[in-house]
Amino acid sequence: MTRQDAWTEEEDVLLAETVIAFVREGSTQLRAFEEVGKKLSRTAAACGFRWNAYVRKQYEEALELAKQQRKKKKEPQPAERNMTLQDVISFLQTLQQRGEGQQEIEQLREQVRTLQKEKEELEKKLQAVQQEYQTVMHILERARQLSV
């Protein structure tokens, strides 16, 4: 003799499929129990009890797979992009321009180094000329004092 409120195999399958789908999509088992309860005119507690007492054991692998799928879904996925030939050409041209820009930067750095050396040499020459000028001025001042 079966009970009037006994669970049928179809109800067990509905419960299992719903719980697994909810878990896969990131929802909770409790929400799945509420959903199934509405469909089967049972309480969420009754659905939860049936799931934990009987159905879960039969669907353990599917439940684990659903959890793994949920976890993968949460991980950021690399953006998929359909690149056209023009996109690739544009990208390569940009890379080439960057390379040329790097060469130009290196040439300018070398030019700066050369100009700095030249500036240092000119400053040394200026200092020498200023010393000679001071010496000449000193000699002229002494000569003026002697002639007076």
PDB file of C-alpha atoms in Angstrom:
ATOM      1  CA  MET A   1       0.000   0.000   0.000  1.00  0.00           C
ATOM      2  CA  THR A   2       1.450   3.395  -1.012  1.00  0.00           C
ATOM      3  CA  ARG A   3       0.885   6.663   0.721  1.00  0.00           C
ATOM      4  CA  GLN A   4      -1.282   9.238  -0.921  1.00  0.00           C
ATOM      5  CA  ASP A   5       1.491  11.861  -0.734  1.00  0.00           C
ATOM      6  CA  ALA A   6       4.315   9.537  -1.815  1.00  0.00           C
ATOM      7  CA  TRP A   7       6.866  10.892  -4.262  1.00  0.00           C
ATOM      8  CA  THR A   8       6.757   9.576  -7.808  1.00  0.00           C
ATOM      9  CA  GLU A   9       9.801   8.972  -9.953  1.00  0.00           C
ATOM     10  CA  GLU A  10       8.781  11.889 -12.195  1.00  0.00           C
ATOM     11  CA  GLU A  11       8.644  14.200  -9.177  1.00  0.00           C
ATOM     12  CA  ASP A  12      12.096  13.023  -8.066  1.00  0.00           C
ATOM     13  CA  VAL A  13      13.466  13.739 -11.555  1.00  0.00           C
ATOM     14  CA  LEU A  14      11.839  17.196 -11.592  1.00  0.00           C
ATOM     15  CA  LEU A  15      13.333  17.931  -8.162  1.00  0.00           C
ATOM     16  CA  ALA A  16      16.801  16.773  -9.229  1.00  0.00           C
ATOM     17  CA  GLU A  17      16.798  18.629 -12.552  1.00  0.00           C
ATOM     18  CA  THR A  18      15.578  21.836 -10.942  1.00  0.00           C
ATOM     19  CA  VAL A  19      18.093  21.763  -8.079  1.00  0.00           C
ATOM     20  CA  ILE A  20      20.973  21.003 -10.440  1.00  0.00           C
ATOM     21  CA  ALA A  21      19.918  23.773 -12.839  1.00  0.00           C
ATOM     22  CA  PHE A  22      19.631  26.301 -10.002  1.00  0.00           C
ATOM     23  CA  VAL A  23      23.058  25.347  -8.638  1.00  0.00           C
ATOM     24  CA  ARG A  24      24.630  25.565 -12.111  1.00  0.00           C
ATOM     25  CA  GLU A  25      23.165  29.044 -12.619  1.00  0.00           C
ATOM     26  CA  GLY A  26      24.471  30.245  -9.259  1.00  0.00           C
ATOM     27  CA  SER A  27      21.209  30.168  -7.332  1.00  0.00           C
ATOM     28  CA  THR A  28      20.531  28.259  -4.107  1.00  0.00           C
ATOM     29  CA  GLN A  29      19.027  24.860  -3.408  1.00  0.00           C
ATOM     30  CA  LEU A  30      16.425  26.563  -1.214  1.00  0.00           C
ATOM     31  CA  ARG A  31      15.135  28.570  -4.182  1.00  0.00           C
ATOM     32  CA  ALA A  32      14.996  25.357  -6.205  1.00  0.00           C
ATOM     33  CA  PHE A  33      12.983  23.678  -3.417  1.00  0.00           C
ATOM     34  CA  GLU A  34      10.561  26.629  -3.427  1.00  0.00           C
ATOM     35  CA  GLU A  35      10.190  26.416  -7.218  1.00  0.00           C
ATOM     36  CA  VAL A  36       9.556  22.655  -7.195  1.00  0.00           C
ATOM     37  CA  GLY A  37       7.216  23.033  -4.230  1.00  0.00           C
ATOM     38  CA  LYS A  38       5.021  25.422  -6.216  1.00  0.00           C
ATOM     39  CA  LYS A  39       4.900  23.048  -9.185  1.00  0.00           C
ATOM     40  CA  LEU A  40       4.122  19.970  -7.095  1.00  0.00           C
ATOM     41  CA  SER A  41       1.934  21.639  -4.459  1.00  0.00           C
ATOM     42  CA  ARG A  42       4.383  20.683  -1.716  1.00  0.00           C
ATOM     43  CA  THR A  43       6.269  22.790   0.808  1.00  0.00           C
ATOM     44  CA  ALA A  44       9.851  23.839   0.230  1.00  0.00           C
ATOM     45  CA  ALA A  45      10.702  21.925   3.415  1.00  0.00           C
ATOM     46  CA  ALA A  46       9.184  18.729   2.002  1.00  0.00           C
ATOM     47  CA  CYS A  47      11.199  19.163  -1.196  1.00  0.00           C
ATOM     48  CA  GLY A  48      14.359  19.791   0.814  1.00  0.00           C
ATOM     49  CA  PHE A  49      13.745  16.731   2.952  1.00  0.00           C
ATOM     50  CA  ARG A  50      13.162  14.540  -0.101  1.00  0.00           C
ATOM     51  CA  TRP A  51      16.282  15.941  -1.779  1.00  0.00           C
ATOM     52  CA  ASN A  52      18.523  15.326   1.223  1.00  0.00           C
ATOM     53  CA  ALA A  53      17.019  11.966   2.226  1.00  0.00           C
ATOM     54  CA  TYR A  54      16.812  10.244  -1.148  1.00  0.00           C
ATOM     55  CA  VAL A  55      17.332  12.135  -4.414  1.00  0.00           C
ATOM     56  CA  ARG A  56      20.690  13.808  -3.742  1.00  0.00           C
ATOM     57  CA  LYS A  57      22.494  10.466  -3.420  1.00  0.00           C
ATOM     58  CA  GLN A  58      21.366   9.456  -6.902  1.00  0.00           C
ATOM     59  CA  TYR A  59      22.497  12.731  -8.496  1.00  0.00           C
ATOM     60  CA  GLU A  60      25.764  13.405  -6.626  1.00  0.00           C
ATOM     61  CA  GLU A  61      27.921  13.440  -9.797  1.00  0.00           C
ATOM     62  CA  ALA A  62      25.542  15.747 -11.652  1.00  0.00           C
ATOM     63  CA  LEU A  63      25.466  18.090  -8.650  1.00  0.00           C
ATOM     64  CA  GLU A  64      29.283  18.243  -8.502  1.00  0.00           C
ATOM     65  CA  LEU A  65      29.420  18.936 -12.238  1.00  0.00           C
ATOM     66  CA  ALA A  66      26.879  21.748 -11.806  1.00  0.00           C
ATOM     67  CA  LYS A  67      29.031  23.263  -9.041  1.00  0.00           C
ATOM     68  CA  GLN A  68      32.107  23.120 -11.283  1.00  0.00           C
ATOM     69  CA  GLN A  69      30.193  24.755 -14.139  1.00  0.00           C
ATOM     70  CA  ARG A  70      29.008  27.509 -11.785  1.00  0.00           C
ATOM     71  CA  LYS A  71      32.589  28.081 -10.669  1.00  0.00           C
ATOM     72  CA  LYS A  72      33.833  28.291 -14.269  1.00  0.00           C
ATOM     73  CA  LYS A  73      31.025  30.684 -15.099  1.00  0.00           C
ATOM     74  CA  LYS A  74      32.173  33.033 -12.324  1.00  0.00           C
ATOM     75  CA  GLU A  75      35.776  33.066 -13.579  1.00  0.00           C
ATOM     76  CA  PRO A  76      36.408  35.907 -16.001  1.00  0.00           C
ATOM     77  CA  GLN A  77      36.584  34.593 -19.533  1.00  0.00           C
ATOM     78  CA  PRO A  78      38.915  36.116 -22.095  1.00  0.00           C
ATOM     79  CA  ALA A  79      37.025  38.364 -24.427  1.00  0.00           C
ATOM     80  CA  GLU A  80      36.317  36.689 -27.711  1.00  0.00           C
ATOM     81  CA  ARG A  81      36.756  38.900 -30.683  1.00  0.00           C
ATOM     82  CA  ASN A  82      36.388  38.306 -34.350  1.00  0.00           C
ATOM     83  CA  MET A  83      39.368  40.030 -35.878  1.00  0.00           C
ATOM     84  CA  THR A  84      39.308  41.008 -39.474  1.00  0.00           C
ATOM     85  CA  LEU A  85      42.335  41.151 -41.713  1.00  0.00           C
ATOM     86  CA  GLN A  86      42.194  44.941 -41.435  1.00  0.00           C
ATOM     87  CA  ASP A  87      42.337  44.660 -37.614  1.00  0.00           C
ATOM     88  CA  VAL A  88      45.461  42.512 -37.862  1.00  0.00           C
ATOM     89  CA  ILE A  89      47.102  44.890 -40.357  1.00  0.00           C
ATOM     90  CA  SER A  90      46.301  47.874 -38.153  1.00  0.00           C
ATOM     91  CA  PHE A  91      47.710  46.104 -35.098  1.00  0.00           C
ATOM     92  CA  LEU A  92      50.933  45.211 -36.913  1.00  0.00           C
ATOM     93  CA  GLN A  93      51.319  48.768 -38.202  1.00  0.00           C
ATOM     94  CA  THR A  94      50.950  50.070 -34.660  1.00  0.00           C
ATOM     95  CA  LEU A  95      53.654  47.682 -33.483  1.00  0.00           C
ATOM     96  CA  GLN A  96      55.924  48.784 -36.316  1.00  0.00           C
ATOM     97  CA  GLN A  97      55.358  52.455 -35.482  1.00  0.00           C
ATOM     98  CA  ARG A  98      56.219  51.771 -31.856  1.00  0.00           C
ATOM     99  CA  GLY A  99      59.433  50.090 -32.970  1.00  0.00           C
ATOM    100  CA  GLU A 100      60.309  53.022 -35.198  1.00  0.00           C
ATOM    101  CA  GLY A 101      59.471  55.366 -32.356  1.00  0.00           C
ATOM    102  CA  GLN A 102      61.866  53.477 -30.102  1.00  0.00           C
ATOM    103  CA  GLN A 103      64.626  53.822 -32.711  1.00  0.00           C
ATOM    104  CA  GLU A 104      63.946  57.535 -32.983  1.00  0.00           C
ATOM    105  CA  ILE A 105      64.035  57.889 -29.196  1.00  0.00           C
ATOM    106  CA  GLU A 106      67.401  56.118 -29.046  1.00  0.00           C
ATOM    107  CA  GLN A 107      68.791  58.378 -31.794  1.00  0.00           C
ATOM    108  CA  LEU A 108      67.589  61.455 -29.914  1.00  0.00           C
ATOM    109  CA  ARG A 109      69.174  60.191 -26.695  1.00  0.00           C
ATOM    110  CA  GLU A 110      72.485  59.740 -28.503  1.00  0.00           C
ATOM    111  CA  GLN A 111      72.170  63.257 -29.910  1.00  0.00           C
ATOM    112  CA  VAL A 112      71.534  64.598 -26.386  1.00  0.00           C
ATOM    113  CA  ARG A 113      74.668  62.822 -25.102  1.00  0.00           C
ATOM    114  CA  THR A 114      76.748  64.310 -27.938  1.00  0.00           C
ATOM    115  CA  LEU A 115      75.395  67.811 -27.310  1.00  0.00           C
ATOM    116  CA  GLN A 116      76.064  67.515 -23.571  1.00  0.00           C
ATOM    117  CA  LYS A 117      79.708  66.603 -24.253  1.00  0.00           C
ATOM    118  CA  GLU A 118      80.016  69.514 -26.677  1.00  0.00           C
ATOM    119  CA  LYS A 119      78.498  71.877 -24.095  1.00  0.00           C
ATOM    120  CA  GLU A 120      80.983  70.721 -21.428  1.00  0.00           C
ATOM    121  CA  GLU A 121      83.903  71.330 -23.807  1.00  0.00           C
ATOM    122  CA  LEU A 122      82.603  74.806 -24.673  1.00  0.00           C
ATOM    123  CA  GLU A 123      82.161  75.639 -20.976  1.00  0.00           C
ATOM    124  CA  LYS A 124      85.792  74.632 -20.334  1.00  0.00           C
ATOM    125  CA  LYS A 125      86.953  76.822 -23.239  1.00  0.00           C
ATOM    126  CA  LEU A 126      84.849  79.726 -21.933  1.00  0.00           C
ATOM    127  CA  GLN A 127      86.377  79.370 -18.488  1.00  0.00           C
ATOM    128  CA  ALA A 128      89.886  79.379 -19.989  1.00  0.00           C
ATOM    129  CA  VAL A 129      89.116  82.497 -22.070  1.00  0.00           C
ATOM    130  CA  GLN A 130      87.664  84.239 -19.001  1.00  0.00           C
ATOM    131  CA  GLN A 131      90.839  83.454 -17.030  1.00  0.00           C
ATOM    132  CA  GLU A 132      92.995  84.796 -19.859  1.00  0.00           C
ATOM    133  CA  TYR A 133      90.818  87.917 -20.005  1.00  0.00           C
ATOM    134  CA  GLN A 134      91.200  88.452 -16.251  1.00  0.00           C
ATOM    135  CA  THR A 135      94.957  88.005 -16.575  1.00  0.00           C
ATOM    136  CA  VAL A 136      95.147  90.535 -19.446  1.00  0.00           C
ATOM    137  CA  MET A 137      92.977  92.993 -17.509  1.00  0.00           C
ATOM    138  CA  HIS A 138      95.208  92.600 -14.474  1.00  0.00           C
ATOM    139  CA  ILE A 139      98.331  93.256 -16.606  1.00  0.00           C
ATOM    140  CA  LEU A 140      96.722  96.345 -18.184  1.00  0.00           C
ATOM    141  CA  GLU A 141      95.752  97.679 -14.755  1.00  0.00           C
ATOM    142  CA  ARG A 142      99.347  97.284 -13.494  1.00  0.00           C
ATOM    143  CA  ALA A 143     100.723  98.957 -16.617  1.00  0.00           C
ATOM    144  CA  ARG A 144      98.363 101.885 -16.144  1.00  0.00           C
ATOM    145  CA  GLN A 145      99.412 102.241 -12.514  1.00  0.00           C
ATOM    146  CA  LEU A 146     103.102 102.206 -13.466  1.00  0.00           C
ATOM    147  CA  SER A 147     102.679 104.831 -16.168  1.00  0.00           C
ATOM    148  CA  VAL A 148     100.965 107.273 -13.908  1.00  0.00           C
TER     149      VAL A 148
END
